[in-house]
PDB file of C-alpha atoms and ligand atoms in Angstrom:
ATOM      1  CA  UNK A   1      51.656  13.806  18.710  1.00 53.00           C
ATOM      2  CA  UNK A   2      50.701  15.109  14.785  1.00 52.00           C
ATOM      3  CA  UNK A   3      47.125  17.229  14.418  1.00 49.00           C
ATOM      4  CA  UNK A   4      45.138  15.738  11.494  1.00 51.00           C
ATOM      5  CA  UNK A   5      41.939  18.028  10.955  1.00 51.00           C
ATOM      6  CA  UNK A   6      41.599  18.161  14.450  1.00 67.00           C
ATOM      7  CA  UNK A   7      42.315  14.828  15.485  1.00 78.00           C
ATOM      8  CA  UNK A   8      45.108  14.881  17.947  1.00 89.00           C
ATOM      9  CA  UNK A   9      46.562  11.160  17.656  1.00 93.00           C
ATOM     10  CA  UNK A  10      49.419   9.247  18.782  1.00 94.00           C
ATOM     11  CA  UNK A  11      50.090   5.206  18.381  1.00 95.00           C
ATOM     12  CA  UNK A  12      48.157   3.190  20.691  1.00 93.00           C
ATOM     13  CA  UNK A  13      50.571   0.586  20.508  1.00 92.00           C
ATOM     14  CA  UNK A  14      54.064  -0.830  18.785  1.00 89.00           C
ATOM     15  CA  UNK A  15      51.763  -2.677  16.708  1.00 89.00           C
ATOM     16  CA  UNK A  16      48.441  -1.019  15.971  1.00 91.00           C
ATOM     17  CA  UNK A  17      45.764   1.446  16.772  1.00 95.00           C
ATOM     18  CA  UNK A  18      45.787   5.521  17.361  1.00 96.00           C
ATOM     19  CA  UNK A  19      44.287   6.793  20.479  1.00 96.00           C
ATOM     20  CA  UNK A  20      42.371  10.487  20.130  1.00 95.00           C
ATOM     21  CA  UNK A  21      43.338  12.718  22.724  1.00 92.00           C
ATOM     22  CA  UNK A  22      41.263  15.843  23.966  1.00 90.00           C
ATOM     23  CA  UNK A  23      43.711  18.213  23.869  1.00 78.00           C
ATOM     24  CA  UNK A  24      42.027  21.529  23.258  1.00 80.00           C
ATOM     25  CA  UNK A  25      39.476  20.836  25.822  1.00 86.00           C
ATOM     26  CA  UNK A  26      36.787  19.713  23.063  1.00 90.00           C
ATOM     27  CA  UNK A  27      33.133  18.080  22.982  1.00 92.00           C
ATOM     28  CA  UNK A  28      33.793  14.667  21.405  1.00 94.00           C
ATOM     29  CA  UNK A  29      30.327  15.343  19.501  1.00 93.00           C
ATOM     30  CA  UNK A  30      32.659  18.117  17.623  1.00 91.00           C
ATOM     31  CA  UNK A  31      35.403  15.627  16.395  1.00 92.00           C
ATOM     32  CA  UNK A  32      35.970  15.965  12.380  1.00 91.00           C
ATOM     33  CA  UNK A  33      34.199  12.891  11.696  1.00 91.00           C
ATOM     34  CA  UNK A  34      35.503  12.231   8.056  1.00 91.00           C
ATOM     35  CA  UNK A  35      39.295  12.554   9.505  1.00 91.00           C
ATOM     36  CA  UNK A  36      38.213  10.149  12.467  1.00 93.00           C
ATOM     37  CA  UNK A  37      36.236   7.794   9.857  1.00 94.00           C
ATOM     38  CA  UNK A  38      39.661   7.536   7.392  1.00 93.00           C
ATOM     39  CA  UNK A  39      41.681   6.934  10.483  1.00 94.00           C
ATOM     40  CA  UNK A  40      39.374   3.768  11.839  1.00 96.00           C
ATOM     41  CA  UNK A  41      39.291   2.501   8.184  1.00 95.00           C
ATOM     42  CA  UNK A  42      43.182   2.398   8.253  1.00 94.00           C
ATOM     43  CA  UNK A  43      43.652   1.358  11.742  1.00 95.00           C
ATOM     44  CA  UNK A  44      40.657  -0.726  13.217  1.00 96.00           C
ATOM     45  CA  UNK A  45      40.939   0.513  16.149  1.00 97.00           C
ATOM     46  CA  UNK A  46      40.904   3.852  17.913  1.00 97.00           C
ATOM     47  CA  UNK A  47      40.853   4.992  21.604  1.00 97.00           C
ATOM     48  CA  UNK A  48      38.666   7.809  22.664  1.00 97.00           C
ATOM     49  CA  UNK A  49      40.635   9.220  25.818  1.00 96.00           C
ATOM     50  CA  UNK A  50      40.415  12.217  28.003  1.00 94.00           C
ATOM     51  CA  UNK A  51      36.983  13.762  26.849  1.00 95.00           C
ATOM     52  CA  UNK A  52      33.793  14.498  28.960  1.00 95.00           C
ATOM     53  CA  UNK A  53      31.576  11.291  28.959  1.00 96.00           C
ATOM     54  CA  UNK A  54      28.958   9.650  29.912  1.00 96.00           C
ATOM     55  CA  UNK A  55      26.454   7.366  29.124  1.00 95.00           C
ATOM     56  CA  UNK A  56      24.267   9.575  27.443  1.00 96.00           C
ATOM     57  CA  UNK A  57      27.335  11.090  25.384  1.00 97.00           C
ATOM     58  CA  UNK A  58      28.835   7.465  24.704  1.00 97.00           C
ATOM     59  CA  UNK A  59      25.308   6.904  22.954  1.00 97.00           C
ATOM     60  CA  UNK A  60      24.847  10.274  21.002  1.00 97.00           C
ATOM     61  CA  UNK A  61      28.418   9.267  19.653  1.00 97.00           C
ATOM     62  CA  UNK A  62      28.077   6.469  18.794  1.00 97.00           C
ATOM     63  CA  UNK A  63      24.964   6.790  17.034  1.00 96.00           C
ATOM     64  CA  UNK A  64      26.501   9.593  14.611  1.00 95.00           C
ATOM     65  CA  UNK A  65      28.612   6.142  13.268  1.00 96.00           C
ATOM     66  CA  UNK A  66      26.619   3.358  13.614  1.00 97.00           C
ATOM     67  CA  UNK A  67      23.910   1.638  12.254  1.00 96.00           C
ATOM     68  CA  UNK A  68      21.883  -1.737  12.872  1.00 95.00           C
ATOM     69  CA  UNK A  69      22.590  -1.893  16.460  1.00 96.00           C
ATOM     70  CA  UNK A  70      22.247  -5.564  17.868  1.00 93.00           C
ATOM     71  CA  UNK A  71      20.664  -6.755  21.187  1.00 89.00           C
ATOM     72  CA  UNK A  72      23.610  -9.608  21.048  1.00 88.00           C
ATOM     73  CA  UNK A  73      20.323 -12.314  20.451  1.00 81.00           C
ATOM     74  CA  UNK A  74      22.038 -15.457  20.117  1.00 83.00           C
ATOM     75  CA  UNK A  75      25.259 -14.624  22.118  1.00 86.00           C
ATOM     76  CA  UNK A  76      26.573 -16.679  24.821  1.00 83.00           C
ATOM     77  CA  UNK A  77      27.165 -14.313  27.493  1.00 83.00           C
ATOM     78  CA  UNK A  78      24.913 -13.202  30.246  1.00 82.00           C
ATOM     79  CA  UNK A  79      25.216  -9.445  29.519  1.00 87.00           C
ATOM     80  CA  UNK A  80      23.015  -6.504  31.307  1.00 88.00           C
ATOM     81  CA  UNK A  81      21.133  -4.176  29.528  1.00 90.00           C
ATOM     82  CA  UNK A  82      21.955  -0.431  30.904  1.00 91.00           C
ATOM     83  CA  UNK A  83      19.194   2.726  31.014  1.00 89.00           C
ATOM     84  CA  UNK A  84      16.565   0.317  29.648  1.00 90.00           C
ATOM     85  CA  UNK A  85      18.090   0.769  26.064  1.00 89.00           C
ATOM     86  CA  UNK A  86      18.937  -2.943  24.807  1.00 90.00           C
ATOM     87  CA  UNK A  87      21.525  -1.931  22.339  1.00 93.00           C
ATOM     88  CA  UNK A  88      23.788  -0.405  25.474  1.00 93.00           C
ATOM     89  CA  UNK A  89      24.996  -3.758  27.108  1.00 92.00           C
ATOM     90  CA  UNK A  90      27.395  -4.805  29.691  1.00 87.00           C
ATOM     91  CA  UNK A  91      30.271  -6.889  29.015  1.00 85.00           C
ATOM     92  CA  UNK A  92      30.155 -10.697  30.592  1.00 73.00           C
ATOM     93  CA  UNK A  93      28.889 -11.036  34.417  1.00 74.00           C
ATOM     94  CA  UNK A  94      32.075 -12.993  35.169  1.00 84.00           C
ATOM     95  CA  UNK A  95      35.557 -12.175  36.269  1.00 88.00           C
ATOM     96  CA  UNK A  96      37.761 -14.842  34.234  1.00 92.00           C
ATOM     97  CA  UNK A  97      40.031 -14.368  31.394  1.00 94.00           C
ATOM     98  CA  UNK A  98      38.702 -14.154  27.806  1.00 95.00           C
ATOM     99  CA  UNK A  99      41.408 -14.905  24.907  1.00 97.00           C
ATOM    100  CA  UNK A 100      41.097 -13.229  21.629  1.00 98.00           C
ATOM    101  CA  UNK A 101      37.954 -12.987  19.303  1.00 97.00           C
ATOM    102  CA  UNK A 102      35.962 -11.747  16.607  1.00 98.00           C
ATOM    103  CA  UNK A 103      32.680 -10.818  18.361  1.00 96.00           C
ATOM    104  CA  UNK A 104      29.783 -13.302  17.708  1.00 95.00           C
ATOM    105  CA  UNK A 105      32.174 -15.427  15.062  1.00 96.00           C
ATOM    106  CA  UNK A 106      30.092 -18.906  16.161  1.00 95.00           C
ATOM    107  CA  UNK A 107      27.175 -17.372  13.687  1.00 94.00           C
ATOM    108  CA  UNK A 108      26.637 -15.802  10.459  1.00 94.00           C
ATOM    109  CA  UNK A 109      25.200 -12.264  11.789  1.00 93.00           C
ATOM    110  CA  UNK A 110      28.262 -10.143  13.137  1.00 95.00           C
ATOM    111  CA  UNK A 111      28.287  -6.597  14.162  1.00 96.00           C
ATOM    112  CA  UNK A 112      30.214  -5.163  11.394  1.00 97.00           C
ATOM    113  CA  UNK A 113      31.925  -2.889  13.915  1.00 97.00           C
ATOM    114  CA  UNK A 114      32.293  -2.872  18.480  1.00 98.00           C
ATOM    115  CA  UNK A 115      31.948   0.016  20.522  1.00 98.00           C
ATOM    116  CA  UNK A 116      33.080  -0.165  24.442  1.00 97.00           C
ATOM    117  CA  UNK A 117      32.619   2.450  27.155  1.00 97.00           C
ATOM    118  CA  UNK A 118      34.137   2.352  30.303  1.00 96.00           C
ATOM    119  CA  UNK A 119      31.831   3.444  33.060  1.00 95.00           C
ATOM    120  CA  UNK A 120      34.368   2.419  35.350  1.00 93.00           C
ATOM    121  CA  UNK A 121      37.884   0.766  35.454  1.00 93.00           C
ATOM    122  CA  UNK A 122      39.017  -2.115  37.279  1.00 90.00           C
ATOM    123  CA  UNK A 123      41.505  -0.573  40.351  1.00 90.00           C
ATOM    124  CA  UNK A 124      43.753  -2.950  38.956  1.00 89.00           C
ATOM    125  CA  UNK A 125      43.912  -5.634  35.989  1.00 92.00           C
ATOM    126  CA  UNK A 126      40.901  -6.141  34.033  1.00 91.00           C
ATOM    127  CA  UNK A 127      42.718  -4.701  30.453  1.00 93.00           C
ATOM    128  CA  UNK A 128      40.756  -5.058  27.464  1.00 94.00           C
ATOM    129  CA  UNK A 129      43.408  -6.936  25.164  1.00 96.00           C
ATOM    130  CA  UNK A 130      42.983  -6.660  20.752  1.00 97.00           C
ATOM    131  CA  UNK A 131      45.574  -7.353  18.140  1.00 97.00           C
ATOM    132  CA  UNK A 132      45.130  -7.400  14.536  1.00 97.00           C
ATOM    133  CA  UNK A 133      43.960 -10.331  12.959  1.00 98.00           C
ATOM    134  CA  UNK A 134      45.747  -9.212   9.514  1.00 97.00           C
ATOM    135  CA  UNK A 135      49.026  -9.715  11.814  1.00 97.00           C
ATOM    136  CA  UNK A 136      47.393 -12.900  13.165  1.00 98.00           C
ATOM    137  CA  UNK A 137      47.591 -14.544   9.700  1.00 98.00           C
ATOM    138  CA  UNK A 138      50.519 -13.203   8.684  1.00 98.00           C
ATOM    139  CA  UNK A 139      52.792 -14.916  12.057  1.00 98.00           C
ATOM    140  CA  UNK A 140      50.859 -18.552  11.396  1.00 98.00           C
ATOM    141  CA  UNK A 141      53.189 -21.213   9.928  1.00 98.00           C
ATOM    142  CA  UNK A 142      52.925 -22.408   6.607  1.00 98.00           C
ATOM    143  CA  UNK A 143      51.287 -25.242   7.638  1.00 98.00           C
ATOM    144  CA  UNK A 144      49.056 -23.630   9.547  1.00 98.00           C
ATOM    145  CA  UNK A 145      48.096 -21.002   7.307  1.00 97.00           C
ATOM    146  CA  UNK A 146      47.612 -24.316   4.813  1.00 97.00           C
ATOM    147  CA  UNK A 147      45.200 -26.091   7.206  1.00 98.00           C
ATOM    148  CA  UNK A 148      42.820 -23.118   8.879  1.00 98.00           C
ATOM    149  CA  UNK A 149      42.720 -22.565   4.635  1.00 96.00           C
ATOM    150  CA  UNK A 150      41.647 -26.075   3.751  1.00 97.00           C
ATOM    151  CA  UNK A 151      39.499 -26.562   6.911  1.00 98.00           C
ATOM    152  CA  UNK A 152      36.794 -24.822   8.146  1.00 98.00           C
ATOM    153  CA  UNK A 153      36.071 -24.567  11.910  1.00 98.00           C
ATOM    154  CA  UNK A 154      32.428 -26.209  13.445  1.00 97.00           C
ATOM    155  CA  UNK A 155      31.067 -24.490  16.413  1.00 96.00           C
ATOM    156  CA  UNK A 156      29.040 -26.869  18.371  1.00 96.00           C
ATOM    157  CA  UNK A 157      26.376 -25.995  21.555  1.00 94.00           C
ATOM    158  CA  UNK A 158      23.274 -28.162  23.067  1.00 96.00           C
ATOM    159  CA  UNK A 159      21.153 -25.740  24.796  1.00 95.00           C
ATOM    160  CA  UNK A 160      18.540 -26.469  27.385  1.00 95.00           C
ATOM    161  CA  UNK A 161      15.207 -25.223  27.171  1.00 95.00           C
ATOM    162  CA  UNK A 162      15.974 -22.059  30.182  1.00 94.00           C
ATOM    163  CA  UNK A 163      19.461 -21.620  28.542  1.00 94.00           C
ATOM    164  CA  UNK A 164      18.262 -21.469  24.774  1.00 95.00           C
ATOM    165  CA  UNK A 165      15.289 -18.766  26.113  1.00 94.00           C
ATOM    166  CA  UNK A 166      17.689 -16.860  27.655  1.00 91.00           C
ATOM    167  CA  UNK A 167      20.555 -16.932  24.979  1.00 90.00           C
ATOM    168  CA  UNK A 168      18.007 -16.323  22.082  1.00 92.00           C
ATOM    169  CA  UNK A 169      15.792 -13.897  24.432  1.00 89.00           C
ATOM    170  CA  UNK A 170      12.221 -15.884  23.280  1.00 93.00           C
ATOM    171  CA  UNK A 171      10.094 -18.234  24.538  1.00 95.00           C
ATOM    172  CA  UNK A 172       9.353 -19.233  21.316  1.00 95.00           C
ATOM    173  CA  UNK A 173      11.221 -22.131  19.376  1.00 95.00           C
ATOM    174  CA  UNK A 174      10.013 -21.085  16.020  1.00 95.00           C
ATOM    175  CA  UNK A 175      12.359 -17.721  16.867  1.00 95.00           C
ATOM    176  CA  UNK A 176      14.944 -19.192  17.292  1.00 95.00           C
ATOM    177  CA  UNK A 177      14.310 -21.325  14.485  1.00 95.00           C
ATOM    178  CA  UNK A 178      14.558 -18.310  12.633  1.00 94.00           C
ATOM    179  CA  UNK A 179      17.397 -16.754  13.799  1.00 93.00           C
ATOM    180  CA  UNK A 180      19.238 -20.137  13.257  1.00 94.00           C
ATOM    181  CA  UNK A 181      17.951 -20.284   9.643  1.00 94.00           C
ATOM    182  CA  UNK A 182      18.725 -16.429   9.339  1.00 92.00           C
ATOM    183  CA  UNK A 183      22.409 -17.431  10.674  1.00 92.00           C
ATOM    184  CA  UNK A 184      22.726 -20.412   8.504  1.00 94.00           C
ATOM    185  CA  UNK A 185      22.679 -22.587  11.766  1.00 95.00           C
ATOM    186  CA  UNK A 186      21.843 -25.913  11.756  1.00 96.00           C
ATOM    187  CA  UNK A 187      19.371 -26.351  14.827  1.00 97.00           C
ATOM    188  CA  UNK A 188      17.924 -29.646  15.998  1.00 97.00           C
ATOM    189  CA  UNK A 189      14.940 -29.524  18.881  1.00 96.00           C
ATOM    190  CA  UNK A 190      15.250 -32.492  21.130  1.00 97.00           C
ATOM    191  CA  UNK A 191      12.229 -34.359  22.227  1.00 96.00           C
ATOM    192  CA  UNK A 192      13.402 -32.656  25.964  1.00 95.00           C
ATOM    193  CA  UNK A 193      12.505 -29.104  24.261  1.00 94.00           C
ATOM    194  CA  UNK A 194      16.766 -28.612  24.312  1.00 96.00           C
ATOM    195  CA  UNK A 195      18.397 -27.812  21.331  1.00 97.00           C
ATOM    196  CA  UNK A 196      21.431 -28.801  19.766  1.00 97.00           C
ATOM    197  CA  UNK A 197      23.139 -26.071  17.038  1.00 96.00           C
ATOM    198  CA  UNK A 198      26.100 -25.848  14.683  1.00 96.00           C
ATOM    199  CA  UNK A 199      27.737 -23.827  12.665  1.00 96.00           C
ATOM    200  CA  UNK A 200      30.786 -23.599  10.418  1.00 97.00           C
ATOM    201  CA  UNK A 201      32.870 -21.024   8.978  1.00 97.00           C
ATOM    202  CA  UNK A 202      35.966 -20.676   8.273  1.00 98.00           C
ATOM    203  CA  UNK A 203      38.905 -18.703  10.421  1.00 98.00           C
ATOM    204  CA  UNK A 204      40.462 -16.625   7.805  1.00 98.00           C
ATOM    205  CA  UNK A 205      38.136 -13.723   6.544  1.00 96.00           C
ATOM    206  CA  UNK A 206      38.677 -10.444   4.709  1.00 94.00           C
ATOM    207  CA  UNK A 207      37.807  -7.140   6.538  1.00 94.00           C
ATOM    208  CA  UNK A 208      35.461  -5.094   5.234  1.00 93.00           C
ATOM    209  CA  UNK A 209      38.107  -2.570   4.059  1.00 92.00           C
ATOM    210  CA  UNK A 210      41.207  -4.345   2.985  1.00 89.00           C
ATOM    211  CA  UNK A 211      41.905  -7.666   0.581  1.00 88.00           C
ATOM    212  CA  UNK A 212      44.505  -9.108   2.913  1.00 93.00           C
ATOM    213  CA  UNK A 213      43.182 -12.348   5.139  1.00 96.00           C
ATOM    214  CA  UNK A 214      42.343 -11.907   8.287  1.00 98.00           C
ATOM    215  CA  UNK A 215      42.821 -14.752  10.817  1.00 98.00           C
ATOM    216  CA  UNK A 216      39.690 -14.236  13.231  1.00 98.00           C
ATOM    217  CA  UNK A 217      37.241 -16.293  15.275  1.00 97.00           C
ATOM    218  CA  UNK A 218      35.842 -17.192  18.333  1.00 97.00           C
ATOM    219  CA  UNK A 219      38.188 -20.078  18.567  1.00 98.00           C
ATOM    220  CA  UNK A 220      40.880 -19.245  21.255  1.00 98.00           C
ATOM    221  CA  UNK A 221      37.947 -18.739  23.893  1.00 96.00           C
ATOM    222  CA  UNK A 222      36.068 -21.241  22.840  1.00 95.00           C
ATOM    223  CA  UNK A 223      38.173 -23.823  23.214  1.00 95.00           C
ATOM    224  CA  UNK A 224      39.812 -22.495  26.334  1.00 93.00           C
ATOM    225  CA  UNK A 225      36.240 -22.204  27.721  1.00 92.00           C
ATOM    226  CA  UNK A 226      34.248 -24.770  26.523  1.00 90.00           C
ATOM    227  CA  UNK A 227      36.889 -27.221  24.461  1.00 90.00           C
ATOM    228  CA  UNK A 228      34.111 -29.781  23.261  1.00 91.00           C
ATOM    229  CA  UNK A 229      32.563 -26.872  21.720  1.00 94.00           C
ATOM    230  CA  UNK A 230      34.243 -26.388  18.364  1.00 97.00           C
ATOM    231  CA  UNK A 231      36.605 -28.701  15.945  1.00 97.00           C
ATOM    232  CA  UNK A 232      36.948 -28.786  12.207  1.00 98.00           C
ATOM    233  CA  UNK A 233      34.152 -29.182  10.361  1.00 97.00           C
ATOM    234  CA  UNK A 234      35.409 -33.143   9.687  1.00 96.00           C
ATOM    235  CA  UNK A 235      34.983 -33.493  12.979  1.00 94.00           C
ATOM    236  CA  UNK A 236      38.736 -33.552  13.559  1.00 96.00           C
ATOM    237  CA  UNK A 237      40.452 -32.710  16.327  1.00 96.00           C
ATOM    238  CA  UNK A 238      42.288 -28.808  16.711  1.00 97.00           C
ATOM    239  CA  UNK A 239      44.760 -30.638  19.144  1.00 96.00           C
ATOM    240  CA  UNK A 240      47.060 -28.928  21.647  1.00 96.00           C
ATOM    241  CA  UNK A 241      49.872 -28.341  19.437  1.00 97.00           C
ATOM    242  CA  UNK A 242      47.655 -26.283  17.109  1.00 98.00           C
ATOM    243  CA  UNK A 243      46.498 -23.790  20.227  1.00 97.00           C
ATOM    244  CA  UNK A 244      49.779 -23.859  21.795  1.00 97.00           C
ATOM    245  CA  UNK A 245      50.945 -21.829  18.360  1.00 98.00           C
ATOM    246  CA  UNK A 246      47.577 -20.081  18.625  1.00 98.00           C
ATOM    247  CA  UNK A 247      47.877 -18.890  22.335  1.00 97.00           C
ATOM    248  CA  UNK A 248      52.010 -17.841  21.784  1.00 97.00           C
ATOM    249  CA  UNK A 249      51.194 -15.789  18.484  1.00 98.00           C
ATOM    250  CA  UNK A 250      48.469 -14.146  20.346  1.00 97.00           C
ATOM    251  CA  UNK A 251      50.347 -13.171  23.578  1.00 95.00           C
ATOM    252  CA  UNK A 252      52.969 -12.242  20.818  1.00 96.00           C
ATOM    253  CA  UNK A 253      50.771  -9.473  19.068  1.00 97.00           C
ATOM    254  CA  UNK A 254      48.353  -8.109  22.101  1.00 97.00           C
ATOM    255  CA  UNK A 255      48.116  -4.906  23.029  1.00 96.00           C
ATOM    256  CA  UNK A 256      46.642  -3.909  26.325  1.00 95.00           C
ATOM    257  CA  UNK A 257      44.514  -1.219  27.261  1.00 95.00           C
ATOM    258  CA  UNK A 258      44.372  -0.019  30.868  1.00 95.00           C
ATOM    259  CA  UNK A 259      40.863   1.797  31.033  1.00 96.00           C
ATOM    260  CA  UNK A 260      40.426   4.912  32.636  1.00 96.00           C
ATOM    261  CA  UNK A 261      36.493   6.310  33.270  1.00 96.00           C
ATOM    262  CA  UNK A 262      35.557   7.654  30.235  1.00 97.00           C
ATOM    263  CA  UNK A 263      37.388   6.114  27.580  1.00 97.00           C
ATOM    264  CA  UNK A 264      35.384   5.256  24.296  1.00 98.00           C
ATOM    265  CA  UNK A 265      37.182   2.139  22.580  1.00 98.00           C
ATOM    266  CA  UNK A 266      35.706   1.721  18.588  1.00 98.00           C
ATOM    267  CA  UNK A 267      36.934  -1.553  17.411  1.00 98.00           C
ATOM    268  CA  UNK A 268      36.740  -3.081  13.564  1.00 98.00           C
ATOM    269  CA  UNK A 269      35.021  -6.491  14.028  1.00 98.00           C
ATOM    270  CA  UNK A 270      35.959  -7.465  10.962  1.00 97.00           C
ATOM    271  CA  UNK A 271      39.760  -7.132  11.358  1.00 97.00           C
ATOM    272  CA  UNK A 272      40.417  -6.578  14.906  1.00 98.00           C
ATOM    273  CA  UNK A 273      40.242  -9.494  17.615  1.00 98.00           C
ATOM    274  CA  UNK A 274      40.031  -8.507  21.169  1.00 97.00           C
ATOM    275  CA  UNK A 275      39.373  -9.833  24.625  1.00 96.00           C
ATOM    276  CA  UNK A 276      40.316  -8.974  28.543  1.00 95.00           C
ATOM    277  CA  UNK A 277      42.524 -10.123  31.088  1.00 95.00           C
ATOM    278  CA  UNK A 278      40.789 -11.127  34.516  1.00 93.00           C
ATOM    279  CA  UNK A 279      40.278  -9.257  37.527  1.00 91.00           C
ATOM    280  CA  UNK A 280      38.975  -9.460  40.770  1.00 91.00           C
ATOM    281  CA  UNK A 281      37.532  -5.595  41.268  1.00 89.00           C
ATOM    282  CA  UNK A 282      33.813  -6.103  41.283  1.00 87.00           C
ATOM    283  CA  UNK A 283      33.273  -2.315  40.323  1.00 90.00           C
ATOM    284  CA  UNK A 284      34.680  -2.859  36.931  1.00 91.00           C
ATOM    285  CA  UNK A 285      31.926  -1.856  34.713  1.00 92.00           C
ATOM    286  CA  UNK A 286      32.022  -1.647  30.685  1.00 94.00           C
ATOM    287  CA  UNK A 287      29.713  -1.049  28.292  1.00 95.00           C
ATOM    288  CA  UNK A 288      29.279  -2.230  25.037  1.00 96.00           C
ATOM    289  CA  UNK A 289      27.744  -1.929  21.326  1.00 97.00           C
ATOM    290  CA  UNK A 290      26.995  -4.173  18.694  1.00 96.00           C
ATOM    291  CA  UNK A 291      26.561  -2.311  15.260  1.00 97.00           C
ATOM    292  CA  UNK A 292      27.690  -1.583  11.817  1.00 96.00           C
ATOM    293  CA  UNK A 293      29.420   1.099  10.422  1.00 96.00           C
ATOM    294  CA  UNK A 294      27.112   4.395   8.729  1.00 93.00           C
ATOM    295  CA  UNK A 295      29.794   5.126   6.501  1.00 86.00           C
ATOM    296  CA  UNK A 296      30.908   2.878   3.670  1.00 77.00           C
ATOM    297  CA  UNK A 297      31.873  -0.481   3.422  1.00 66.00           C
ATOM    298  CA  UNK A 298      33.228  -2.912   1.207  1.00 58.00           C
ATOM    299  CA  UNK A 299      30.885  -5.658   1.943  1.00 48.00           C
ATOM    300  CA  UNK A 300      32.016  -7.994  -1.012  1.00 47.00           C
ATOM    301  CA  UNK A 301      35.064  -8.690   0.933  1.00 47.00           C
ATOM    302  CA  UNK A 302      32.978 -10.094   3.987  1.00 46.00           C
ATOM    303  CA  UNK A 303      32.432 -14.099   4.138  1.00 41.00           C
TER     304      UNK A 303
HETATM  305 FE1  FE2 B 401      33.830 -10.038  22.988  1.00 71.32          FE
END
């Protein structure tokens, strides 16, 4: 374990990652937050482990770092919003697996930067999974690198009227008109009041902090989920032989993290992908944030 301005941090992984430890019996609200700010630009991902939380701590926390806090309009998940605040969310309401993504990639308007809380771990399974999406591009074939370069992905959903209220939380179509145009979706309202969106973008990025591509997206659940939903944006097919290489790189590079209550996970959404293994423990109970970073940024190396 090395002290850095203390910051007591040892490798959350082979791979990637630093997990904080509370070894001095400290308030996480008295962490040096320029040392922990240098380490998440370097690493993209650090675990908070072994302080006193709660709620009410996870939110003074990670309000001291954040900024722009989204209410995940527009997302496909059912998520619940906890204490009446609706930037503190739960993750999904379902117990399946969930492969590897860039939060919210299937529109324009990310959160620049994740923040989990666990309110209260699975008794067993149920790992939040993450690699690093600069490793992701690196491991991809030549001929993939070549293709996800020349072709851009096309996320594809038809919504009916209850599920478009509920996913863009209005009533209102000229909302979610809005948010479409806002996300640089391209939204069609069927005679039946459904709605049919897509969007494109492509599956190598830069991170807000470094020049090297990034290979992340919301394509490994997608198409595990919901395969008709996304192709390249010719309309071609990402056939099995493409997600076979996918799926092995990414069981290749994950690192797990077995919660215990309390932990604080702050993840890079620009560079990090993550996702969860399933789980049949009902109590599991995680909380999330949607938000950008306070400190700096190097936004010309987003899009
Ligand atoms: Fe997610």
């Amino acid at each position: 374990m090395k002290t850095d301005a203390k910051l007591y941090t040892q490798p959350l992984s082979e791979m990637l990652g630093q997990q904080v430890v509370n070894s001095e019996n400290m308030s996480i609200l008295a962490l040096n937050e320029a040392a922990m700010i240098k380490l998440f630009q370097s690493e993209g991902v650090l675990l908070f482990r072994g302080f006193a939380t709660n709620v009410e701590i996870f939110t003074q926390f990670t309000n001291k770092f954040s900024k722009d806090f989204m209410d995940y309009a527009g997302g496909v998940f059912n998520r619940r919003i906890i204490n009446g605040d609706s930037t503190l969310l739960s993750v999904n309401d379902f117990n399946h697996e969930i492969k590897l993504h860039g939060e919210m990639y299937y529109q324009k308007t990310i959160p620049l930067m994740l923040w989990f809380f666990c309110a209260h771990p699975a008794a067993q399974e149920g790992e939040t999974i993450f690699c690093d999406g600069k490793q992701f591009f690196n491991e991809l074939s030549q001929p993939l690198k070549e293709l996800f370069s020349q072709k851009k992905l096309k996320y594809r959903g038809h919504l009916d009227k209850d599920a478009w209220q509920k996913q863009y939380k209005t009533n209102d179509l000229n909302v979610v008109k809005q948010i479409c145009k806002s996300n640089d979706s391209h939204l069609v309202i069927n005679k039946d009041e459904s709605i049919d969106i897509h969007y494109i973008c492509s599956a190598i990025q830069h991170s807000m902090y470094e020049n090297h591509p990034v290979f992340i997206s919301s394509l490994l659940p997608a198409k595990s989920m919901y395969s008709e939903s996304v192709s390249f944006d010719d309309g071609s097919e990402i056939d099995d032989k493409i997600m076979r290489e996918l799926y092995d790189i990414a069981e290749k590079i994950t690192t797990e993290i077995c919660w215990e209550k309390g932990d604080i996970l702050m993840i890079d959404n620009t560079r990090i992908m993550h996702g969860r293994r399933a789980f049949v423990d009902d109590k599991r109970d995680i909380y999330i944030r949607l938000c950008s970073p306070l400190f700096s940024t190097n936004e010309s190396n987003k899009g």
